[in-house]
């Protein structure tokens, strides 16, 4: 009715519609302007809240950061032009730099945390104040970290093609674990650190591989350095003489002559002999079972007149010889060769007869029957990093220290005179108790700290000493070295 009354022509209708559209546009602009202002305020409040949430609690650090850098609110606010957000230009270099920097900061933080944990572990390590010569450990003075591997030749393009060049051998790291001290070289400070770790485990004797007369001057100097440094850490040193079946008696005689120059040094390990009434050096002979044909009875003890006139090896060096065995038949070989005892050397349970734990009671009874000494070899595991291991399939997993514990427990229950450990740092065989660090592509001691097997060794040496003292009080013979003497 109103439209018919006031809008009687078509021209007036158009003017009315145009005015209505203009009014709607003005109202829309006003409404949008007010909501944009409130949204900007809320966004700014959100940015300030985020800045406060990520701000450090230390007020001094905040002041320093404010002096050096713009405020967190300014960093979080986006660039604006008259209240309108200006999108940031994509810069790939800056984004990569930010990512790398954040990763570096994260790595530094992890290193600091690891260092703090290591310091706490060092303070809470299991150590022994008592050092016993009844526990020996194999020690490798000069490590060979790399081995050469011949790469496979590329396949020929044609069956009749002959390769023109032979591929050069590639050096690869010869260890399944990565040492915490890195790929170290022997030095005075390193040896002192190693010897202190060994002493803190209660171990009193180091077993070194004797290089012989063909050794390099550097190896001989290192050997002399170890023998001089060991007594400063309350340690003694003995040698493992390595022989083979094709080596003559003259080779063994020459080796004993070289060892006799070291046997009188203060750092060399000796035990008191009741029959000789003197201190006698103790020597290990690796692969002794291979000498059955060449050695004969040259190691047998003789009278004083025979020692002066004969060509026996004890005339050169009268020592307590302990031979290496693998099989049950090697026991008779050791007895015929007049060895004073025998040891198993290999720490792999079940690999051979001598290294099998359930056979140790038999080996001990055999030794007592023939007035000999049996020395078992315990180890935390065995992990050669070879596709085809040198000793066959004898890999033994550590099982979080349980394998090591069973070997120690078996030796302790058999009330053996003394024990040797393989090894402190034989990295190629993977039988070391030295500290390791986690690293990609290598095994480690997780779950546990890097000193896990040093702590376990100290624990088991302590248990061994308790039972050994009880056995020494009731010992009926002197063939087990329970009272630091032999017959």
CSV table of N, CA, C and O in Angstrom, one decimal, residues 2-14 16:
chain,number,residue,atom,x,y,z
A,2,UNK,N,2.0,1.2,0.8
A,2,UNK,CA,2.9,2.4,0.9
A,2,UNK,C,3.6,2.6,-0.5
A,2,UNK,O,3.8,3.7,-0.9
A,3,UNK,N,4.0,1.5,-1.1
A,3,UNK,CA,4.7,1.6,-2.4
A,3,UNK,C,3.8,2.2,-3.4
A,3,UNK,O,4.2,3.0,-4.2
A,4,UNK,N,2.5,1.8,-3.4
A,4,UNK,CA,1.6,2.3,-4.4
A,4,UNK,C,1.3,3.7,-4.1
A,4,UNK,O,1.0,4.5,-5.0
A,5,UNK,N,1.3,4.1,-2.8
A,5,UNK,CA,1.0,5.5,-2.5
A,5,UNK,C,2.1,6.5,-2.8
A,5,UNK,O,1.8,7.6,-3.4
A,6,UNK,N,3.4,6.1,-2.5
A,6,UNK,CA,4.5,7.1,-2.7
A,6,UNK,C,5.3,6.8,-3.9
A,6,UNK,O,6.0,7.7,-4.4
A,7,UNK,N,5.3,5.6,-4.4
A,7,UNK,CA,6.1,5.2,-5.6
A,7,UNK,C,5.1,4.9,-6.7
A,7,UNK,O,4.6,3.8,-6.8
A,8,UNK,N,4.8,5.9,-7.4
A,8,UNK,CA,3.8,5.7,-8.5
A,8,UNK,C,4.4,5.5,-9.8
A,8,UNK,O,3.7,5.1,-10.8
A,9,UNK,N,5.6,5.9,-10.0
A,9,UNK,CA,6.3,5.7,-11.3
A,9,UNK,C,7.5,4.8,-11.2
A,9,UNK,O,8.0,4.5,-10.1
A,10,UNK,N,7.9,4.3,-12.3
A,10,UNK,CA,9.0,3.4,-12.4
A,10,UNK,C,10.3,4.1,-12.0
A,10,UNK,O,11.2,3.4,-11.4
A,11,UNK,N,10.5,5.3,-12.3
A,11,UNK,CA,11.7,6.0,-12.0
A,11,UNK,C,11.9,6.1,-10.5
A,11,UNK,O,13.0,5.9,-9.9
A,12,UNK,N,10.9,6.4,-9.7
A,12,UNK,CA,10.9,6.5,-8.3
A,12,UNK,C,11.3,5.1,-7.7
A,12,UNK,O,12.0,5.1,-6.7
A,13,UNK,N,10.8,4.0,-8.2
A,13,UNK,CA,11.2,2.7,-7.7
A,13,UNK,C,12.7,2.4,-7.8
A,13,UNK,O,13.3,1.9,-6.9
A,14,UNK,N,13.3,2.8,-8.9
A,14,UNK,CA,14.7,2.6,-9.1
A,14,UNK,C,15.5,3.4,-8.1
A,14,UNK,O,16.5,2.9,-7.6
A,16,UNK,N,14.6,4.4,-5.2
A,16,UNK,CA,14.4,3.8,-3.9
A,16,UNK,C,15.3,2.5,-3.7
A,16,UNK,O,15.9,2.4,-2.6
